[in-house]
Short mmCIF file of C-alpha atoms and ligand atoms in Angstrom, two decimals:
data_model
loop_
_atom_site.label_atom_id
_atom_site.label_comp_id
_atom_site.label_asym_id
_atom_site.label_seq_id
_atom_site.Cartn_x
_atom_site.Cartn_y
_atom_site.Cartn_z
CA MET A 17 21.71 -4.17 -18.47
CA GLN A 18 21.34 -7.43 -16.59
CA ILE A 19 19.31 -7.50 -13.39
CA LYS A 20 18.40 -10.09 -10.79
CA ALA A 21 14.65 -10.27 -10.35
CA ALA A 22 11.93 -12.43 -8.79
CA VAL A 23 9.53 -13.48 -11.56
CA ALA A 24 5.90 -14.46 -11.03
CA ARG A 25 5.27 -17.11 -13.66
CA GLU A 26 2.15 -18.90 -12.39
CA ALA A 27 -0.74 -18.09 -10.07
CA LYS A 28 -0.21 -19.14 -6.46
CA GLN A 29 3.30 -20.48 -7.23
CA ALA A 30 6.64 -19.40 -5.80
CA LEU A 31 8.47 -16.58 -7.59
CA SER A 32 11.59 -17.69 -9.45
CA ILE A 33 14.81 -15.76 -9.12
CA GLU A 34 16.19 -15.11 -12.59
CA THR A 35 18.65 -12.96 -14.51
CA LEU A 36 16.77 -10.64 -16.89
CA GLU A 37 17.46 -7.76 -19.26
CA LEU A 38 16.38 -4.24 -18.26
CA GLU A 39 16.37 -1.37 -20.77
CA GLN A 40 18.18 1.88 -20.07
CA PRO A 41 15.88 4.75 -18.95
CA ASP A 42 13.76 6.47 -21.57
CA THR A 43 13.58 10.32 -21.58
CA HIS A 44 11.48 10.65 -18.40
CA GLU A 45 12.50 7.43 -16.70
CA ILE A 46 14.85 6.87 -13.80
CA LEU A 47 17.04 3.86 -13.11
CA VAL A 48 17.01 3.08 -9.40
CA LYS A 49 19.42 0.78 -7.60
CA VAL A 50 16.86 -0.94 -5.40
CA LEU A 51 18.01 -1.57 -1.83
CA ALA A 52 14.81 -3.08 -0.46
CA THR A 53 11.17 -3.62 -1.41
CA GLY A 54 8.14 -4.29 0.78
CA VAL A 55 5.71 -7.10 0.03
CA CYS A 56 2.14 -5.80 -0.34
CA HIS A 57 -1.04 -7.90 -0.51
CA THR A 58 -1.67 -6.44 -3.99
CA ASP A 59 1.48 -8.18 -5.30
CA LEU A 60 -0.13 -11.49 -4.36
CA VAL A 61 -3.53 -10.57 -5.78
CA VAL A 62 -1.78 -9.85 -9.10
CA ARG A 63 0.35 -13.02 -8.93
CA ASP A 64 -2.92 -14.95 -8.57
CA GLY A 65 -4.46 -13.36 -11.66
CA MET A 66 -7.17 -11.32 -9.91
CA LEU A 67 -5.89 -8.07 -11.40
CA PRO A 68 -5.00 -7.82 -15.09
CA THR A 69 -1.16 -7.77 -15.16
CA PRO A 70 -0.11 -10.53 -17.61
CA LEU A 71 2.31 -13.17 -16.28
CA PRO A 72 5.21 -13.73 -16.35
CA ALA A 73 5.79 -10.49 -14.49
CA VAL A 74 8.23 -8.79 -12.18
CA LEU A 75 6.01 -7.49 -9.38
CA GLY A 76 7.04 -5.36 -6.38
CA HIS A 77 5.77 -1.84 -5.80
CA GLU A 78 7.18 -0.65 -2.50
CA GLY A 79 10.75 -0.08 -3.65
CA ALA A 80 13.38 2.07 -1.94
CA GLY A 81 16.80 2.79 -3.32
CA ILE A 82 19.30 5.18 -4.83
CA VAL A 83 19.03 6.89 -8.20
CA GLU A 84 21.65 5.33 -10.48
CA HIS A 85 21.00 7.07 -13.78
CA VAL A 86 18.32 9.36 -15.25
CA GLY A 87 16.80 9.85 -18.71
CA ALA A 88 17.71 12.98 -20.66
CA GLY A 89 14.50 14.81 -19.72
CA VAL A 90 14.56 14.17 -15.96
CA THR A 91 15.01 17.17 -13.67
CA LYS A 92 13.30 16.01 -10.46
CA VAL A 93 16.09 13.75 -9.16
CA LYS A 94 19.75 13.06 -9.89
CA PRO A 95 22.14 10.12 -9.42
CA GLY A 96 22.83 9.49 -5.74
CA ASP A 97 19.43 10.73 -4.48
CA ARG A 98 17.62 8.56 -1.92
CA VAL A 99 14.15 7.70 -3.20
CA VAL A 100 11.09 5.55 -2.81
CA MET A 101 8.83 4.53 -5.69
CA THR A 102 5.08 4.94 -5.40
CA PHE A 103 2.07 4.51 -7.74
CA ASN A 104 2.27 5.98 -11.22
CA SER A 105 -0.06 8.57 -12.78
CA CYS A 106 -0.33 10.33 -16.14
CA GLY A 107 -0.03 13.99 -15.14
CA THR A 108 -2.43 15.19 -17.84
CA CYS A 109 -5.95 13.92 -16.99
CA PRO A 110 -8.49 16.02 -15.00
CA SER A 111 -7.65 14.21 -11.72
CA CYS A 112 -3.92 14.82 -12.14
CA HIS A 113 -4.65 18.46 -12.99
CA HIS A 114 -6.65 18.73 -9.77
CA HIS A 115 -3.70 17.40 -7.76
CA ASP A 116 -5.59 14.13 -7.24
CA SER A 117 -3.25 11.70 -8.97
CA VAL A 118 -4.48 8.71 -6.91
CA TYR A 119 -7.62 9.00 -9.01
CA CYS A 120 -5.68 9.36 -12.30
CA HIS A 121 -7.91 8.31 -15.19
CA GLU A 122 -5.05 6.08 -16.36
CA PHE A 123 -4.33 4.61 -12.91
CA PHE A 124 -5.12 1.02 -13.84
CA PRO A 125 -3.32 0.92 -17.22
CA LEU A 126 -0.28 2.73 -15.81
CA ASN A 127 0.05 0.56 -12.73
CA PHE A 128 -1.33 -2.82 -13.78
CA ASN A 129 -0.71 -3.28 -17.52
CA GLY A 130 2.79 -4.61 -16.95
CA ALA A 131 3.97 -2.28 -19.69
CA ARG A 132 4.36 1.39 -20.53
CA LEU A 133 1.28 3.05 -22.06
CA ASP A 134 2.75 2.42 -25.53
CA GLY A 135 2.63 -1.31 -24.77
CA SER A 136 6.38 -1.84 -24.39
CA SER A 137 7.88 -3.55 -21.36
CA PRO A 138 11.40 -2.55 -20.31
CA ILE A 139 12.08 -6.11 -19.09
CA SER A 140 12.77 -9.23 -21.16
CA LYS A 141 14.64 -12.53 -21.06
CA ASP A 142 16.32 -13.87 -24.21
CA GLY A 143 13.50 -12.42 -26.33
CA GLU A 144 10.71 -13.65 -24.01
CA ALA A 145 8.27 -10.86 -23.06
CA ILE A 146 8.08 -10.26 -19.33
CA SER A 147 5.70 -7.74 -17.75
CA GLY A 148 7.63 -4.87 -16.21
CA ASN A 149 6.69 -1.36 -15.16
CA PHE A 150 4.32 -2.82 -12.52
CA PHE A 151 3.18 0.22 -10.48
CA GLY A 152 5.65 2.10 -12.66
CA GLN A 153 8.58 0.19 -11.11
CA SER A 154 8.60 -3.68 -10.88
CA SER A 155 10.89 -3.47 -7.87
CA PHE A 156 11.28 -7.13 -6.86
CA ALA A 157 14.66 -6.72 -8.52
CA ASN A 158 18.05 -5.19 -7.77
CA PHE A 159 17.46 -2.43 -10.35
CA ALA A 160 14.15 -0.88 -11.44
CA LEU A 161 12.98 1.75 -13.88
CA CYS A 162 10.51 4.30 -12.53
CA ASN A 163 9.24 7.65 -13.73
CA GLU A 164 9.49 11.28 -12.67
CA ARG A 165 5.85 11.13 -11.59
CA ASN A 166 6.23 8.20 -9.18
CA VAL A 167 9.63 8.83 -7.68
CA VAL A 168 9.72 10.52 -4.27
CA GLN A 169 12.88 11.83 -2.63
CA VAL A 170 13.29 10.94 1.02
CA PRO A 171 15.45 12.65 3.63
CA ASP A 172 18.68 11.43 5.25
CA GLY A 173 18.70 10.36 8.88
CA ILE A 174 16.55 7.25 8.55
CA GLU A 175 17.38 3.78 7.23
CA LEU A 176 16.43 3.84 3.54
CA GLU A 177 15.64 0.09 3.48
CA LEU A 178 12.75 0.71 5.87
CA LEU A 179 10.97 3.27 3.70
CA GLY A 180 9.53 1.38 0.69
CA PRO A 181 6.23 0.43 2.39
CA LEU A 182 5.50 4.12 3.05
CA ALA A 183 4.96 4.37 -0.71
CA CYS A 184 1.99 1.96 -0.71
CA GLY A 185 0.67 -0.03 2.26
CA ILE A 186 1.52 2.41 5.00
CA GLN A 187 0.40 5.56 3.18
CA THR A 188 -2.78 3.66 2.24
CA GLY A 189 -3.73 3.07 5.90
CA ALA A 190 -2.45 6.30 7.42
CA GLY A 191 -3.68 8.42 4.53
CA ALA A 192 -7.18 6.92 4.69
CA ILE A 193 -7.47 8.26 8.24
CA ILE A 194 -5.61 11.56 7.83
CA ASN A 195 -6.29 12.64 4.22
CA ALA A 196 -9.50 10.90 3.18
CA LEU A 197 -11.68 10.42 6.27
CA LYS A 198 -10.03 13.43 7.97
CA VAL A 199 -10.58 11.92 11.42
CA THR A 200 -11.25 14.67 13.95
CA PRO A 201 -10.05 15.03 17.57
CA GLY A 202 -12.45 13.44 20.05
CA SER A 203 -14.06 11.16 17.47
CA THR A 204 -14.83 7.44 17.55
CA VAL A 205 -13.01 5.28 14.98
CA ALA A 206 -12.91 1.56 14.22
CA VAL A 207 -10.48 -0.18 11.90
CA PHE A 208 -11.62 -3.53 10.52
CA GLY A 209 -8.64 -5.77 9.80
CA VAL A 210 -5.34 -4.93 11.47
CA GLY A 211 -2.65 -6.07 9.04
CA SER A 212 -0.07 -3.53 7.92
CA VAL A 213 -2.66 -1.17 6.41
CA GLY A 214 -4.99 -1.40 9.42
CA LEU A 215 -2.20 -0.93 11.97
CA SER A 216 -0.98 2.12 10.04
CA ALA A 217 -4.53 3.43 10.27
CA ILE A 218 -4.60 2.81 14.04
CA MET A 219 -1.36 4.78 14.53
CA ALA A 220 -2.77 7.58 12.36
CA ALA A 221 -6.05 7.69 14.32
CA LYS A 222 -4.01 8.27 17.46
CA VAL A 223 -2.05 11.03 15.69
CA CYS A 224 -5.45 12.60 14.84
CA SER A 225 -6.40 12.50 18.57
CA ALA A 226 -9.44 10.27 18.11
CA THR A 227 -10.52 9.34 21.63
CA THR A 228 -12.03 5.94 20.92
CA ILE A 229 -9.98 3.77 18.55
CA ILE A 230 -11.32 0.24 18.11
CA ALA A 231 -9.32 -2.50 16.38
CA VAL A 232 -11.48 -5.29 14.93
CA ASP A 233 -9.86 -8.57 13.81
CA GLN A 234 -9.79 -12.29 14.51
CA ASN A 235 -6.08 -12.53 15.33
CA ALA A 236 -5.43 -12.02 19.06
CA GLU A 237 -1.72 -11.26 18.56
CA ARG A 238 -2.43 -8.50 16.04
CA LEU A 239 -5.11 -7.07 18.28
CA ALA A 240 -2.55 -6.91 21.10
CA LEU A 241 -0.15 -5.04 18.78
CA ALA A 242 -2.99 -2.70 17.75
CA LYS A 243 -3.42 -1.83 21.43
CA GLU A 244 0.30 -1.13 21.75
CA LEU A 245 0.11 1.18 18.73
CA GLY A 246 -2.88 3.23 19.86
CA ALA A 247 -6.12 1.23 19.90
CA THR A 248 -8.15 2.01 23.02
CA HIS A 249 -10.32 -1.10 22.53
CA THR A 250 -10.06 -4.38 20.65
CA VAL A 251 -12.87 -6.53 19.31
CA ASN A 252 -12.12 -10.14 18.43
CA VAL A 253 -14.81 -11.25 15.98
CA ASN A 254 -14.26 -14.87 17.06
CA ASP A 255 -15.68 -14.00 20.47
CA CYS A 256 -18.54 -11.61 19.76
CA ASN A 257 -20.73 -9.75 17.30
CA SER A 258 -18.67 -6.73 16.24
CA THR A 259 -21.68 -4.42 15.77
CA GLU A 260 -23.05 -5.13 19.25
CA GLU A 261 -19.63 -4.79 20.83
CA ILE A 262 -18.95 -1.46 19.08
CA MET A 263 -22.35 -0.16 20.21
CA ASN A 264 -21.51 -1.22 23.78
CA ILE A 265 -18.18 0.62 23.62
CA THR A 266 -19.35 3.82 21.93
CA GLY A 267 -22.98 4.10 23.01
CA TYR A 268 -24.15 5.36 19.61
CA GLY A 269 -21.72 4.03 16.99
CA LEU A 270 -18.75 5.22 15.01
CA ASN A 271 -17.97 8.59 13.49
CA PHE A 272 -15.48 6.82 11.23
CA ALA A 273 -15.05 3.20 10.17
CA LEU A 274 -12.27 1.93 7.94
CA ASP A 275 -12.46 -1.48 6.30
CA THR A 276 -9.09 -2.84 5.19
CA THR A 277 -10.30 -6.36 4.37
CA GLY A 278 -12.24 -5.72 1.17
CA LEU A 279 -14.67 -8.44 2.30
CA PRO A 280 -18.30 -7.49 1.58
CA PRO A 281 -19.74 -8.97 4.84
CA VAL A 282 -17.11 -7.09 6.88
CA ILE A 283 -17.90 -3.86 5.01
CA ARG A 284 -21.56 -4.37 5.85
CA ASN A 285 -20.66 -4.79 9.54
CA ALA A 286 -18.54 -1.63 9.41
CA VAL A 287 -21.42 0.38 7.92
CA GLU A 288 -23.88 -1.06 10.45
CA ALA A 289 -21.69 0.19 13.29
CA LEU A 290 -21.73 3.81 12.03
CA ALA A 291 -23.35 6.57 14.08
CA PRO A 292 -25.66 8.98 12.26
CA LYS A 293 -23.55 10.96 9.73
CA GLY A 294 -20.72 8.45 10.20
CA THR A 295 -18.47 7.62 7.25
CA CYS A 296 -17.04 4.25 6.30
CA GLY A 297 -13.94 4.13 4.09
CA ILE A 298 -13.06 1.06 2.00
CA LEU A 299 -9.72 0.39 0.36
CA GLY A 300 -9.27 -3.35 -0.24
CA ALA A 301 -8.78 -4.94 -3.67
CA SER A 302 -11.30 -7.80 -3.67
CA GLY A 303 -11.33 -8.76 -7.32
CA PRO A 304 -13.85 -7.94 -10.06
CA ASP A 305 -16.87 -9.84 -8.72
CA ALA A 306 -17.20 -8.51 -5.15
CA GLU A 307 -20.49 -6.70 -4.52
CA ILE A 308 -21.50 -4.90 -1.34
CA CYS A 309 -24.97 -5.35 0.14
CA LEU A 310 -26.30 -2.71 2.58
CA ASN A 311 -29.64 -2.07 4.24
CA GLU A 312 -31.02 0.93 2.33
CA THR A 313 -33.08 2.39 5.17
CA HIS A 314 -30.28 2.12 7.73
CA PHE A 315 -27.78 3.66 5.32
CA MET A 316 -29.95 6.46 3.94
CA SER A 317 -31.97 7.53 6.95
CA ALA A 318 -29.12 8.73 9.15
CA GLY A 319 -26.92 10.29 6.49
CA ARG A 320 -24.32 7.56 6.62
CA ARG A 321 -21.60 7.61 3.96
CA LEU A 322 -19.44 5.06 2.17
CA MET A 323 -16.20 6.19 0.57
CA GLY A 324 -13.79 4.38 -1.75
CA ILE A 325 -10.18 5.33 -1.00
CA VAL A 326 -7.07 4.64 -3.11
CA GLU A 327 -3.55 4.91 -1.63
CA GLY A 328 -4.87 6.94 1.30
CA GLU A 329 -5.59 9.84 -1.07
CA SER A 330 -1.96 10.73 -0.52
CA HIS A 331 0.14 13.29 -2.25
CA PRO A 332 3.23 11.14 -1.84
CA GLU A 333 5.75 13.95 -2.24
CA THR A 334 4.49 15.69 0.88
CA PHE A 335 2.78 12.86 2.76
CA ILE A 336 5.72 10.39 2.81
CA PRO A 337 8.12 12.97 4.33
CA GLU A 338 5.34 13.88 6.81
CA LEU A 339 5.06 10.21 7.88
CA ILE A 340 8.86 10.09 8.27
CA ARG A 341 8.75 13.19 10.51
CA LEU A 342 5.99 11.62 12.62
CA HIS A 343 8.10 8.45 12.90
CA GLN A 344 11.18 10.40 13.96
CA ALA A 345 9.12 12.24 16.59
CA GLY A 346 7.94 8.90 18.01
CA PHE A 347 4.30 9.21 16.92
CA PHE A 348 4.30 6.72 14.05
CA PRO A 349 6.41 3.66 14.93
CA PHE A 350 5.79 1.76 11.70
CA ASP A 351 9.11 -0.09 12.09
CA LYS A 352 7.27 -2.31 14.61
CA LEU A 353 5.37 -3.89 11.68
CA VAL A 354 8.46 -4.81 9.69
CA ARG A 355 10.65 -7.89 9.33
CA PHE A 356 13.55 -7.97 6.88
CA TYR A 357 14.35 -10.88 4.54
CA GLU A 358 17.22 -11.48 2.13
CA PHE A 359 16.32 -11.63 -1.58
CA GLU A 360 16.79 -15.42 -1.71
CA GLU A 361 14.14 -15.65 1.01
CA ILE A 362 11.49 -13.76 -0.97
CA ASN A 363 9.17 -16.78 -1.12
CA GLN A 364 9.47 -17.21 2.64
CA ALA A 365 8.64 -13.51 3.03
CA ILE A 366 5.52 -14.03 0.91
CA ALA A 367 4.54 -17.19 2.79
CA ASP A 368 4.98 -15.41 6.14
CA SER A 369 2.85 -12.53 4.91
CA GLU A 370 0.10 -14.92 3.74
CA SER A 371 0.13 -16.93 6.97
CA GLY A 372 0.13 -13.77 9.07
CA VAL A 373 3.46 -14.57 10.77
CA THR A 374 4.93 -11.30 9.45
CA ILE A 375 2.91 -8.12 9.16
CA LYS A 376 5.11 -6.27 6.66
CA PRO A 377 7.97 -8.19 5.06
CA ILE A 378 10.72 -6.14 3.43
CA VAL A 379 13.11 -7.91 1.08
CA ARG A 380 16.71 -6.65 0.78
CA MET A 381 18.07 -6.70 -2.77
CA PRO A 382 21.46 -8.18 -3.68
CA HIS A 383 24.33 -6.01 -5.03
C1 LIG B 424 -4.10 -0.85 -4.84
C2 LIG B 424 -5.27 -1.71 -4.53
C3 LIG B 424 -6.15 -1.81 -5.75
C4 LIG B 424 -6.57 -0.49 -6.21
C5 LIG B 424 -5.41 0.39 -6.49
C6 LIG B 424 -4.48 0.48 -5.34
N1 LIG B 424 -3.32 -0.70 -3.75
C7 LIG B 424 -2.02 -1.05 -3.72
O1 LIG B 424 -1.56 -2.03 -3.24
ZN1 LIG B 425 0.41 -2.05 -2.43
#
């Protein structure tokens, strides 16, 4: 079938809106009529060639829409179901068997190869190969193919167009706090970097009843929003040394730190602000050459921990509906991060995300 898609053809360049060919679903694939897709920082990292998806590619991995058609072997969803599309996983490796599909042994090939595992891409243009299947979806398009393993049904009673980012950026931040760090009531938490992932983490820390929640950033407007969403303190790194300021606020340091920047010097600051037995989570994609430098004695001698976290260690089928319930109960107002754009404005959405004007752009697809 023909689809309208935004194609990344060159690093750092605008996406071009083109008409492409999309294959019909294979046995375990699902054709989704995409209503809206969030823009995630990872889309831009891939566009710029820092992760291995070959260009040209249809990116987009926070898609929400309605099941249009399913492959012959699909039992999980049916045409008409409301769904979001999340990361893909294999279902057969030891991690998938242990219900830990975020750490699927095939996570990178399945989500970043721009093709199915057999090397085929479901997208093409007049015989030209175009990477598809990005995060098992390539949802910067009005139709996308996903898989039984990365489709998640969502309930009625909430605007479907709002829900795509729950399937990546928002579950990444909230899940890091709730599922991975398991922030405890009464604890001290700091979140370094308060973009969409960091602000989701702030809201989640409040849900977990942390008593001290510190937002660390250099953008005064975002710090103000962090306060509105649950931060008890803000630290602007333009005005002070974050470690000293966190020590002043907490007295002895952090039980939990979460770095959302992926920047090695910021990660070092986050670890330096940990209390004894404190844990720092990291989740940013900083490219293949980033290395973290820590002081060995400081890190070792007080039992401090550093933890890599992918997609908030979420089990999307239960965690996404849980986030929706929290939202409906007023405890997780993630809609405050969102601004909608029309499909023709996708490059403006990306520019506004890069400049920081918009925290979480969502692009509505044309039909
Ligand atoms: C990605 C970041 C790089 C590691 C895998 C998960 N997050 C999605 O945007
Ligand atoms: Zn993402």
